[in-house]
Short mmCIF file of C-alpha atoms in Angstrom, two decimals:
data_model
loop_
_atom_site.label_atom_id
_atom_site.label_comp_id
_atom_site.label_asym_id
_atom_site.label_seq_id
_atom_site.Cartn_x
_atom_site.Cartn_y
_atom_site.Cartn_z
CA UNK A 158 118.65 108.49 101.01
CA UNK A 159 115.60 109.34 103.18
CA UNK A 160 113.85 105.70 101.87
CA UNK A 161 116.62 104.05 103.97
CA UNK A 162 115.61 106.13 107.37
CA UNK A 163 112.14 103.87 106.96
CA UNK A 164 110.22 107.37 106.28
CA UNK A 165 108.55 106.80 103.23
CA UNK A 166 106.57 103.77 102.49
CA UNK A 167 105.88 102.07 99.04
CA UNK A 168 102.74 101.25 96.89
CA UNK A 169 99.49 103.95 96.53
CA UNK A 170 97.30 105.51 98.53
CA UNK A 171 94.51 103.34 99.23
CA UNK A 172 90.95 105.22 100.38
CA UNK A 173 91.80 108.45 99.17
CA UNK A 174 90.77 110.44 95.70
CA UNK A 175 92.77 113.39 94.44
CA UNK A 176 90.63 116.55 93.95
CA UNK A 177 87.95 116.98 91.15
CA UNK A 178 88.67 120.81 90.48
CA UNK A 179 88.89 121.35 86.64
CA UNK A 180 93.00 121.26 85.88
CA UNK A 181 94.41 123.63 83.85
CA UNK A 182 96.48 122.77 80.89
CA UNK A 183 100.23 122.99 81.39
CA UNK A 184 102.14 125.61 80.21
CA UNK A 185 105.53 123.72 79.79
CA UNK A 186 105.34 120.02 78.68
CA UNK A 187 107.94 118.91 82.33
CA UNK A 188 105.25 120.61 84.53
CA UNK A 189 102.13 117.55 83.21
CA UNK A 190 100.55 116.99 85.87
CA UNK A 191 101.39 119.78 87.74
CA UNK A 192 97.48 120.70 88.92
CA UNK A 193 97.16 117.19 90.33
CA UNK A 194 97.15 117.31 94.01
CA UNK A 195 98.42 113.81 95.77
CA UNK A 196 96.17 112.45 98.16
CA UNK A 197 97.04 112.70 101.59
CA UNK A 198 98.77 109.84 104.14
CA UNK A 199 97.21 107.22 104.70
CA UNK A 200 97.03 106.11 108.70
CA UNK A 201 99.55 103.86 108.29
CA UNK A 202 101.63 106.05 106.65
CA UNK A 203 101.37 108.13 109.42
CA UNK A 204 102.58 106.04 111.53
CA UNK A 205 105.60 104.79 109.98
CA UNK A 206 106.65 108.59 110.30
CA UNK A 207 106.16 108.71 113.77
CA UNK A 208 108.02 105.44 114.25
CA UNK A 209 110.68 106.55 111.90
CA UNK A 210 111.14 109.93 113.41
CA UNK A 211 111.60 108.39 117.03
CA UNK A 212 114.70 105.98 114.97
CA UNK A 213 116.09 109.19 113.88
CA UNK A 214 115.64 111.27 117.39
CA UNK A 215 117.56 108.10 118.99
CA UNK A 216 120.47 107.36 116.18
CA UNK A 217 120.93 111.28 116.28
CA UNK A 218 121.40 111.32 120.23
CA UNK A 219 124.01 108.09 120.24
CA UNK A 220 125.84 109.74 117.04
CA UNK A 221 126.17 112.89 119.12
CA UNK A 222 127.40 111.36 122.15
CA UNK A 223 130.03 109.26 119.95
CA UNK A 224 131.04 112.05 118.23
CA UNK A 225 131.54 114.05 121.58
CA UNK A 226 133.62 110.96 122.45
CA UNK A 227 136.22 111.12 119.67
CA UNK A 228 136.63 114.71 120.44
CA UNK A 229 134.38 115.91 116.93
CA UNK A 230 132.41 118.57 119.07
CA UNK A 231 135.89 120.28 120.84
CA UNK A 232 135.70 123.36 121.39
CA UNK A 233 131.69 123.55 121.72
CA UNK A 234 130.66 125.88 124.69
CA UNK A 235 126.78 125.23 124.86
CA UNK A 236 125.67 122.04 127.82
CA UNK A 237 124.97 118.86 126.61
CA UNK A 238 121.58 118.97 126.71
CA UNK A 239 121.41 122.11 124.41
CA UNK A 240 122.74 120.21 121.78
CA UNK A 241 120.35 117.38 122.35
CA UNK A 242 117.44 119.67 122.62
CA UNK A 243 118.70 121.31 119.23
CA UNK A 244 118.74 117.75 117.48
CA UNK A 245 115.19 117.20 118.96
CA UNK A 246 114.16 120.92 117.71
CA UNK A 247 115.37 119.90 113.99
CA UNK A 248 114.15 116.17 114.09
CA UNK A 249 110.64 116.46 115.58
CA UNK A 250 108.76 118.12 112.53
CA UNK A 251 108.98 115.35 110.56
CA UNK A 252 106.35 113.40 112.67
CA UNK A 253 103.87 115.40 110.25
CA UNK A 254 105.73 115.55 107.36
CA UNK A 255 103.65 114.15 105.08
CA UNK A 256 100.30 115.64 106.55
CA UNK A 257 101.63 119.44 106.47
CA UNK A 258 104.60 119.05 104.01
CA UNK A 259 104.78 122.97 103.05
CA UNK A 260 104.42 123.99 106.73
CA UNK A 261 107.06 121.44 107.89
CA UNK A 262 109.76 122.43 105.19
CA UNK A 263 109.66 125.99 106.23
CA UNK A 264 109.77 125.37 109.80
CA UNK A 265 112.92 123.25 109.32
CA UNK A 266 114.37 125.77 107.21
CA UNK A 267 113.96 128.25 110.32
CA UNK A 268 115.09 125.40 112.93
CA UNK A 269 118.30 124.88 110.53
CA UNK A 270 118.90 128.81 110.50
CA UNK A 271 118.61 129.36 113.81
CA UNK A 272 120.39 126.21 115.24
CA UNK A 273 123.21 126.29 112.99
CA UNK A 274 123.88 129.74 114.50
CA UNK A 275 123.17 128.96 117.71
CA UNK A 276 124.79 125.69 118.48
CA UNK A 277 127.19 125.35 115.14
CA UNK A 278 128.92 121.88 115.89
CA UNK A 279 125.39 120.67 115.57
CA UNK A 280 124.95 121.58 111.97
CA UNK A 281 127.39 119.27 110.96
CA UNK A 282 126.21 116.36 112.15
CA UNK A 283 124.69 113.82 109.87
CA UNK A 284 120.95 113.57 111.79
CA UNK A 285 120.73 117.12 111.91
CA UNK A 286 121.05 117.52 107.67
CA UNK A 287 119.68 114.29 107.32
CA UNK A 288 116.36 115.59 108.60
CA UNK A 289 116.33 119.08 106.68
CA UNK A 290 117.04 116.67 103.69
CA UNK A 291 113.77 114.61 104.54
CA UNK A 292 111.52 117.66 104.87
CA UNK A 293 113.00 119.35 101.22
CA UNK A 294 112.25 115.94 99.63
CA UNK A 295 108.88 115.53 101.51
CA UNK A 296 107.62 118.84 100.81
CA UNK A 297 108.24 118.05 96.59
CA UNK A 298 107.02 114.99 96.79
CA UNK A 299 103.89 115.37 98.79
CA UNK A 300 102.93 118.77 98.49
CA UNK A 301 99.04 119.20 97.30
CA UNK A 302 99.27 122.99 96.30
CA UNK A 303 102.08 123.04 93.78
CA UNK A 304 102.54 126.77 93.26
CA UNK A 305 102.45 127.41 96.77
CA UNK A 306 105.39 125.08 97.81
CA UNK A 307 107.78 126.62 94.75
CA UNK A 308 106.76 129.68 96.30
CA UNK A 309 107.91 127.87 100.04
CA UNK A 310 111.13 126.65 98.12
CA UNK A 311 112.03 129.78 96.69
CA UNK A 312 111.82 131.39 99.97
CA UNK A 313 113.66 128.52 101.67
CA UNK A 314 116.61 128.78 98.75
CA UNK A 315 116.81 132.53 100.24
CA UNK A 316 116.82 131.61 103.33
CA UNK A 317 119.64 129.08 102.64
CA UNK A 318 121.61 131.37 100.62
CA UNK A 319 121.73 134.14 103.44
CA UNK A 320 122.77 131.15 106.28
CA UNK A 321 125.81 130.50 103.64
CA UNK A 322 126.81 134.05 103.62
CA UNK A 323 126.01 134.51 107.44
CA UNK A 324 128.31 131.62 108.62
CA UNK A 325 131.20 133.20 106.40
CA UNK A 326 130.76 136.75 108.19
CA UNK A 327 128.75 135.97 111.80
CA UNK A 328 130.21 133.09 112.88
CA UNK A 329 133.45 132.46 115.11
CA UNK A 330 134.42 129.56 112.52
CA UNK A 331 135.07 131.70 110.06
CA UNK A 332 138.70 133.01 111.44
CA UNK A 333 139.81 129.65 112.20
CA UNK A 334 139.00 128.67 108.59
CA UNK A 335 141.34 130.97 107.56
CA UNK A 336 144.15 130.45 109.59
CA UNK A 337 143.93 127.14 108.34
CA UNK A 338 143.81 128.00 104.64
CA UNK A 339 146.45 130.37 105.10
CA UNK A 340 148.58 127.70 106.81
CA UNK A 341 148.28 125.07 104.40
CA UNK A 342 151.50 124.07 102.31
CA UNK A 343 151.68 126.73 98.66
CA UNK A 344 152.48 123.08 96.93
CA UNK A 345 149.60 121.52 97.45
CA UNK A 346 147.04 124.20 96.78
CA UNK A 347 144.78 124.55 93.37
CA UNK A 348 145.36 127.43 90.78
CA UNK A 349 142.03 129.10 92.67
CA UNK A 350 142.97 131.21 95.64
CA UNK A 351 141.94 129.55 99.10
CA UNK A 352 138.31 131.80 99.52
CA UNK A 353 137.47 131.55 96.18
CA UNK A 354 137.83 127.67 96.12
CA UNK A 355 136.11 127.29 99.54
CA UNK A 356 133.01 129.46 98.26
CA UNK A 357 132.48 127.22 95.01
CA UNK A 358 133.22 124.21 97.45
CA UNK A 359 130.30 125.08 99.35
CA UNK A 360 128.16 126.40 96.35
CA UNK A 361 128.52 122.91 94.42
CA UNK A 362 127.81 121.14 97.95
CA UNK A 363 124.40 123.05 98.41
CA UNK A 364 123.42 122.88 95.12
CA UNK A 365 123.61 119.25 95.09
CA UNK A 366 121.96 118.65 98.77
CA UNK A 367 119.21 121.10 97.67
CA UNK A 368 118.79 119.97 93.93
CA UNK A 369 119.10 116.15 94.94
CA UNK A 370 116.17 116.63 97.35
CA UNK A 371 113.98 118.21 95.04
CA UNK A 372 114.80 115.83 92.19
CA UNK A 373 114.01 112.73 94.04
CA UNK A 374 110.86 114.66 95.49
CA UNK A 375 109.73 115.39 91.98
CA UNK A 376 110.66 111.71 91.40
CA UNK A 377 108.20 110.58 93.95
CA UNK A 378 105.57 113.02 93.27
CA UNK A 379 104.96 111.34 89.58
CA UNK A 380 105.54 107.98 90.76
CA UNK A 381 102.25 108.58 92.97
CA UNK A 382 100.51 110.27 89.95
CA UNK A 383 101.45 107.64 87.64
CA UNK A 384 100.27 104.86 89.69
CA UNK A 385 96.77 106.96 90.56
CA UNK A 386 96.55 107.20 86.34
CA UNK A 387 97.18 103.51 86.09
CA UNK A 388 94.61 102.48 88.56
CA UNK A 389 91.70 105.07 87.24
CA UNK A 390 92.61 103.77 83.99
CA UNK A 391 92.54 99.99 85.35
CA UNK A 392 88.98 100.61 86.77
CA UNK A 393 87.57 102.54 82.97
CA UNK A 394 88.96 99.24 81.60
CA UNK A 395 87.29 97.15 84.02
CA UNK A 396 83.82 98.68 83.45
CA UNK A 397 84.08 98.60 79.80
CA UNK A 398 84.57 95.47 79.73
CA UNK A 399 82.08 94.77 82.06
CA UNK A 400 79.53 96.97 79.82
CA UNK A 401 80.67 94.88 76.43
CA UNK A 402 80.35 91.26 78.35
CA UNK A 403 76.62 92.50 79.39
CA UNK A 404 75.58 93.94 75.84
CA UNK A 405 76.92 90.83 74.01
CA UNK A 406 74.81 89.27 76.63
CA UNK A 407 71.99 91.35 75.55
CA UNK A 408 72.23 90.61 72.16
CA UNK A 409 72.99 87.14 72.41
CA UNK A 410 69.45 86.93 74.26
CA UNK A 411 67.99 89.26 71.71
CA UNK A 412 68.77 87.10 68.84
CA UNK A 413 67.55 83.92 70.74
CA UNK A 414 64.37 85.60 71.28
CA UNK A 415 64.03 86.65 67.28
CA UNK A 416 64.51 82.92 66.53
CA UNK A 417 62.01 81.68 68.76
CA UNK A 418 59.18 84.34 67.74
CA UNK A 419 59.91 83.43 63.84
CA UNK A 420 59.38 79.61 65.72
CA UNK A 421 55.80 79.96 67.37
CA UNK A 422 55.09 82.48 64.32
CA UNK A 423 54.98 79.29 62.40
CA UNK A 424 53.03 77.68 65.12
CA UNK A 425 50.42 80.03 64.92
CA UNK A 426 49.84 79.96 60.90
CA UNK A 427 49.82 76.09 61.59
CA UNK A 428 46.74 76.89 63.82
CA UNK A 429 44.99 78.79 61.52
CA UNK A 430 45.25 76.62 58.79
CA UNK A 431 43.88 73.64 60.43
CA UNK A 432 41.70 75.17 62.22
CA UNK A 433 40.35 76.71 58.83
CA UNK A 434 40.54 73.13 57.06
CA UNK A 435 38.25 71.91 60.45
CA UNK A 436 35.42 74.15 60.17
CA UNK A 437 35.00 73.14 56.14
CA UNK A 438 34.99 69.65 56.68
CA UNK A 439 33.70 69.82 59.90
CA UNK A 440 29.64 68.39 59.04
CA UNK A 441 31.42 66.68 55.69
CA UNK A 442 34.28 64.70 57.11
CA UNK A 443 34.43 64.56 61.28
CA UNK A 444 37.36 62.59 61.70
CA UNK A 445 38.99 64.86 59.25
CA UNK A 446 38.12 67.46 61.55
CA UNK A 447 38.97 65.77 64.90
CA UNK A 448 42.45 65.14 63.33
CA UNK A 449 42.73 68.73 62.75
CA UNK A 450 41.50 69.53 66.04
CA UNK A 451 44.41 67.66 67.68
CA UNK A 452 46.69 69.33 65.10
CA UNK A 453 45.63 72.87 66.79
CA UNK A 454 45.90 71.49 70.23
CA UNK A 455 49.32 70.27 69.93
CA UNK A 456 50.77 73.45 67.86
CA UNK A 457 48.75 75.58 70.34
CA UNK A 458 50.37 74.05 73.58
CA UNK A 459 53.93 73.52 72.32
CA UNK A 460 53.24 77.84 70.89
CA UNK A 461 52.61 78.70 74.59
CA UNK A 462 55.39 76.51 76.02
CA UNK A 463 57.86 78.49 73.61
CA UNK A 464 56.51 81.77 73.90
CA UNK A 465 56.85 80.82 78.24
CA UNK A 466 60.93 80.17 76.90
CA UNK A 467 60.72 83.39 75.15
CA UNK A 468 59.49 85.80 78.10
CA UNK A 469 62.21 84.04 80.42
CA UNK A 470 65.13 85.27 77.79
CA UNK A 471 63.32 88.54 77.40
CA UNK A 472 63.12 88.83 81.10
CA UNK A 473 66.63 88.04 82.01
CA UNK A 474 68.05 91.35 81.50
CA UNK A 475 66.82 94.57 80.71
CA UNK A 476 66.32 94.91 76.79
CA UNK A 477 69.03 96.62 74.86
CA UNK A 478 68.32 99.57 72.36
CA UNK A 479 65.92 98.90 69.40
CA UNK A 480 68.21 99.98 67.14
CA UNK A 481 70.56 96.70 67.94
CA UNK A 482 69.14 94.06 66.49
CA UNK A 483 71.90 91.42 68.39
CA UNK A 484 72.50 89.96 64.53
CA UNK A 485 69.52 88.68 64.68
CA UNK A 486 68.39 86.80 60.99
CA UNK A 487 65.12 87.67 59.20
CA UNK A 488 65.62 84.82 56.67
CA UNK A 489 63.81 81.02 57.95
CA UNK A 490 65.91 79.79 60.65
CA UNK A 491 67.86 76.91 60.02
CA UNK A 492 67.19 73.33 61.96
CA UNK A 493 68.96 69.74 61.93
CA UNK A 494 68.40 69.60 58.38
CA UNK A 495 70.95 72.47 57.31
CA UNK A 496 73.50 70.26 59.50
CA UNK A 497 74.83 68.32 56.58
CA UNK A 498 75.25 72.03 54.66
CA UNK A 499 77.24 73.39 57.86
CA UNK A 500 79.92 70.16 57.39
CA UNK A 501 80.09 70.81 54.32
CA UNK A 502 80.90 74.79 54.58
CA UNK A 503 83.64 74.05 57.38
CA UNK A 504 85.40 71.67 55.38
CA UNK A 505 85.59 74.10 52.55
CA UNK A 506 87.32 76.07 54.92
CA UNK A 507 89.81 73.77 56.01
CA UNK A 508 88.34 71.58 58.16
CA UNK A 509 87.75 67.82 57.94
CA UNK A 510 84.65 67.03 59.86
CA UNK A 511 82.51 63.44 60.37
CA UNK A 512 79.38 64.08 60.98
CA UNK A 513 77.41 61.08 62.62
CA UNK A 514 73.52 60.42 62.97
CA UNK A 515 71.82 57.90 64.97
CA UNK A 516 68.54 57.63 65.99
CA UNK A 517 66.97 54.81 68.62
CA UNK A 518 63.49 55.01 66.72
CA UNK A 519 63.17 55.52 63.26
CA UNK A 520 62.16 59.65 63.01
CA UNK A 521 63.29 60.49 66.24
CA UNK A 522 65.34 63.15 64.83
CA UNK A 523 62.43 64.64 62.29
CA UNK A 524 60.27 64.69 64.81
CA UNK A 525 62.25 67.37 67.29
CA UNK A 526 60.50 70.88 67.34
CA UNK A 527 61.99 73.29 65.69
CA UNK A 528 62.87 75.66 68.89
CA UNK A 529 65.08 72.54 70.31
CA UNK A 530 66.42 72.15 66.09
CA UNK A 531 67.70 75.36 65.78
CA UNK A 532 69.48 75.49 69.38
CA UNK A 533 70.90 72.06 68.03
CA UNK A 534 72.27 73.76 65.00
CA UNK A 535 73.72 76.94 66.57
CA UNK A 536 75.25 74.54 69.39
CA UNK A 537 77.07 72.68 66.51
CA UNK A 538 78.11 76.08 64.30
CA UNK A 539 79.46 77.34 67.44
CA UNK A 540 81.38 74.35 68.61
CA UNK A 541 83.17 73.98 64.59
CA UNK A 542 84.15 77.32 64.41
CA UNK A 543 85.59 77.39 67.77
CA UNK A 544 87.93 74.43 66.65
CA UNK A 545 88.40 76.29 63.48
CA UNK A 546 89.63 80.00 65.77
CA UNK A 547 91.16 78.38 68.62
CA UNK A 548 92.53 75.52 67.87
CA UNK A 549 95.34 73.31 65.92
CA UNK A 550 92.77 70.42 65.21
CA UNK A 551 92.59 69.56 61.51
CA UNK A 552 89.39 67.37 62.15
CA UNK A 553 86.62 67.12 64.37
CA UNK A 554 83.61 64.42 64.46
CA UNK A 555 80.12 65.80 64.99
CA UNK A 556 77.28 63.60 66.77
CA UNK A 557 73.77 63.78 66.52
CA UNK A 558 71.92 60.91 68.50
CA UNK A 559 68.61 60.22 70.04
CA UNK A 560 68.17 58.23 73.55
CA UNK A 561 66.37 57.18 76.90
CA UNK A 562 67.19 57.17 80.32
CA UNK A 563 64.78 54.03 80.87
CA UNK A 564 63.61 50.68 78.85
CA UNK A 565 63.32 51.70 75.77
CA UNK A 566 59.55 52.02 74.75
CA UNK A 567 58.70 51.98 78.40
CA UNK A 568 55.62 54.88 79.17
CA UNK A 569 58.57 55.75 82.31
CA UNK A 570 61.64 56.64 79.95
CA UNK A 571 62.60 60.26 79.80
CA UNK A 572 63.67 60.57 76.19
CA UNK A 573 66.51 63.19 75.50
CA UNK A 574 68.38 64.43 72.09
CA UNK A 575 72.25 64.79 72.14
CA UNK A 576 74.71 66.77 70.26
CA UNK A 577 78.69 66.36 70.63
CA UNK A 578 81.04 67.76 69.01
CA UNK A 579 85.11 66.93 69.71
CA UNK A 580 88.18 67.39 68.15
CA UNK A 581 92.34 66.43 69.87
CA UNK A 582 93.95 69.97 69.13
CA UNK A 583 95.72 72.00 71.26
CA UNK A 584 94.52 75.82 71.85
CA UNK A 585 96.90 77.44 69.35
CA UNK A 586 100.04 79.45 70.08
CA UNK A 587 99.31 82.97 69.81
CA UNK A 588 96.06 82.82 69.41
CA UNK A 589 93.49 84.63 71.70
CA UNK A 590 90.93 82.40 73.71
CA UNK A 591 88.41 84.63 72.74
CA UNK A 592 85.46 86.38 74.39
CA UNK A 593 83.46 83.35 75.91
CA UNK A 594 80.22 84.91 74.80
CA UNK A 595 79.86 81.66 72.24
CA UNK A 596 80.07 79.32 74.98
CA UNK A 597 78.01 81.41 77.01
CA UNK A 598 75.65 81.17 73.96
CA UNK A 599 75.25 77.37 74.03
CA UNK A 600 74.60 77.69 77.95
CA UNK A 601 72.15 79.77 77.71
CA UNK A 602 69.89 78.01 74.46
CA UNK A 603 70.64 75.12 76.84
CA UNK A 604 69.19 76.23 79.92
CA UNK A 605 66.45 77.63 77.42
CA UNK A 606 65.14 73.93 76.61
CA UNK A 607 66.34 73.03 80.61
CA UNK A 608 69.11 70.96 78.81
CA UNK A 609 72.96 70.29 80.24
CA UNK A 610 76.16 71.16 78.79
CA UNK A 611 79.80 69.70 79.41
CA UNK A 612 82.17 72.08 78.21
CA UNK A 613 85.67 71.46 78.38
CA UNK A 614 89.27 69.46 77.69
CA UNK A 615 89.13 65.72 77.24
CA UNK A 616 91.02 63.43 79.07
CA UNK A 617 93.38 62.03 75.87
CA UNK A 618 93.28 65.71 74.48
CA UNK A 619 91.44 68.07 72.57
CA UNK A 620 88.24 69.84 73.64
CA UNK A 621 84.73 68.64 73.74
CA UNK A 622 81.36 70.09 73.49
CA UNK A 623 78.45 67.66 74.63
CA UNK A 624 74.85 69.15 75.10
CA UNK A 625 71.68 67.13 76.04
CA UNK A 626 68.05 67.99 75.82
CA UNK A 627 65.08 66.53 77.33
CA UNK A 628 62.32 65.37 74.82
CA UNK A 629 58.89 65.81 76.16
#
């Protein structure tokens, strides 16, 4: 009823947090929620009462002046502007009905006392209820103390009940009512006598303005709580989320960083070794020795140029707990020779994959460092099982291949390595599209080896997985 008199305005309150007092557990499962308190109005809230109390001030004054037109106000002896000024008197709390909801309900329920008994045509008309009925509903649905307003509504049912029994005793209406009871035709009344009829008239008609009011209040008041619980609960869903996408991150990094210490681990026992085999056959055999020499320089430059890769992953984010090891593997890391052994385990899953090799010099391929091997390898196991999860491709074609940007054995050609993998499925129905973090995977081991990825749908269909490294 009120919603149509523009007072109340939809959606939550923005910029305002409902108090962080402990809340004690209800007594009686219809009273949850009963030690929330609703935050206040919102400015513009406030203003659309304002603006919607001014409407109601101005209907009320034409209604009165029509109704004083088709003779609805006879026999009224106060002036004109009493009766305006007792509309005004009834109407004007609500400007701050939602800021002091309590305060305004009991005011009106004095205003309606008093007015009614002073100027009585005026409690009949529809402004004049209309607005009691606003501050009853506003005070349920907005009120921040809740055992102080049933205490206000208790007092205000009172209140009510003793205006009910004075306008049957005090007021001048009360003859004339039954006159006209008494002169009413014996056919057409009910099996009640006339009194008794007229009091459970007026009973069932105040319970129903009074109850309606404080149902749709009550209404309103766990709309607002509901939709507070649903945002708090949209923001804890947020962050977690937030917090899982950063640890798998984290571990994702971890695990890269495992691999490439097992990597210049190797490069290090490489060093020793040679240099161990140069200082025997140092005096003996120098070119033995020189060879060796070179050996250490190489393993020893390409170790520092990985463990430089390894501090930038370490560095990227803060390190996660030492008791997650990100699934990191303590078994020899795998490389572009376990390729053929991956193929193999997809298609005993299902999976019909070609896996292609090409080279532009003979070697190419056995001569890529292991780092660059095994980001190779996880790029491809990654890419298959993503066809496998996601996917309705029955087959997919793998590519390994070797190139240069320039002449081929020119000193100016940037050399590169390439691995593509591509199927022409559709993402399957009902399926999730899954976290991202294995995409973000291959991003990162590319960026690792300052590589480029192009991720996406092809053209003709199906999805496609292409990721180039530079050779020095």
């Amino acid at each position: 009823m009120m919603e149509t008199l523009a007072f109340e305005t939809a959606g939550p309150e923005a910029g305002h947090r409902g108090s962080d007092r402990p809340r004690r557990r209800p007594l009686l499962p219809w009273r949850t929620g009963e030690d929330w308190e609703r935050p206040g109005p919102t400015e513009e809230q406030q203003r659309n009462d304002v603006i919607g109390t001014l409407i109601l001030l101005l209907v009320a004054a034409v209604i009165l002046e029509v109704s004083r037109g088709i003779g609805a106000a006879a026999g009224e002896t106060r002036p004109i502007w009493a009766q305006h000024a007792a509309l005004a008197l009834m109407i004007l709390p609500l400007v701050v009905r939602r800021r002091y909801p309590v305060l305004v309900m009991l005011v009106s329920s004095a205003a309606f006392l008093s007015l009614s008994l002073l100027v009585p045509s005026i409690a009949g008309q529809a402004a004049f209820q209309a607005a009691y009925f606003a501050s009853l509903y506003t005070a349920v649905a907005w009120a921040r103390d809740r055992r102080i307003l049933w205490l206000g509504t208790v007092v205000v049912i009172a209140v009510m009940a003793l205006w009910v029994l004075l306008s049957f005793t005090v007021s001048s209406s009360y003859d004339g009512m039954l006159e006209r009871l008494n002169e009413g035709d014996e056919t057409y009344r009910g099996f009640l006598p006339p009194l008794t009829s007229l009091a459970i008239y007026n009973l069932a008609i105040n319970g129903a303005y009074f109850g309606g009011a404080i149902m749709f209040g009550m209404s309103s008041w766990r709309s607002a709580h509901q939709r507070e619980l649903l945002v708090k609960q949209s923001a804890q869903l947020e962050a977690q989320s937030a917090e899982l996408a950063r640890q798998a991150v984290l571990d994702e990094r971890l695990r890269i960083a495992r691999e490439l210490h097992d990597v210049v681990a190797h490069h290090i026992a490489v060093i020793g070794v040679q240099a161990g085999a140069a200082r025997r056959v140092l005096e003996k055999k120098p070119d033995a020795a020189a060879g060796a020499l070179q050996t250490i320089e190489a393993s020893s430059r390409e170790a520092v140029a990985e463990m430089r890769a390894l501090l930038g992953v370490l560095r990227a984010e803060d390190q996660p707990a030492a008791e997650s090891d990100g699934g990191a593997r303590r078994t020899p890391e795998p490389g572009l020779a376990d390729l053929p052994a991956l193929v193999a385990e997809h298609e005993q899953l299902g999976l019909r994959v070609a896996y292609h090799r090409s080279e532009e010099e003979p070697g190419a391929l056995d001569r890529i460092p292991a780092p660059l091997a095994l980001s190779i390898y996880r790029t491809v196991q990654e890419s298959l099982a993503n066809v496998r999860r996601h996917s309705t491709a029955s087959a997919a074609v793998v590519a390994l291949r070797t190139g240069s940007t320039g002449a081929t054995g020119s000193t100016g050609a940037a050399k590169w390595v390439e691995v593509e993998t591509v199927d022409d499925g559709r993402p399957r129905s009902g399926s999730t599209a899954g976290s991202g973090f294995g995409i973000r995977g291959i991003r990162e081991r590319a960026a690792l080896h300052r590589g480029h990825t192009e991720i996406g749908p092809r053209e003709g269909g199906g999805w496609r997985v292409r990721v180039r490294f530079p050779l020095s």
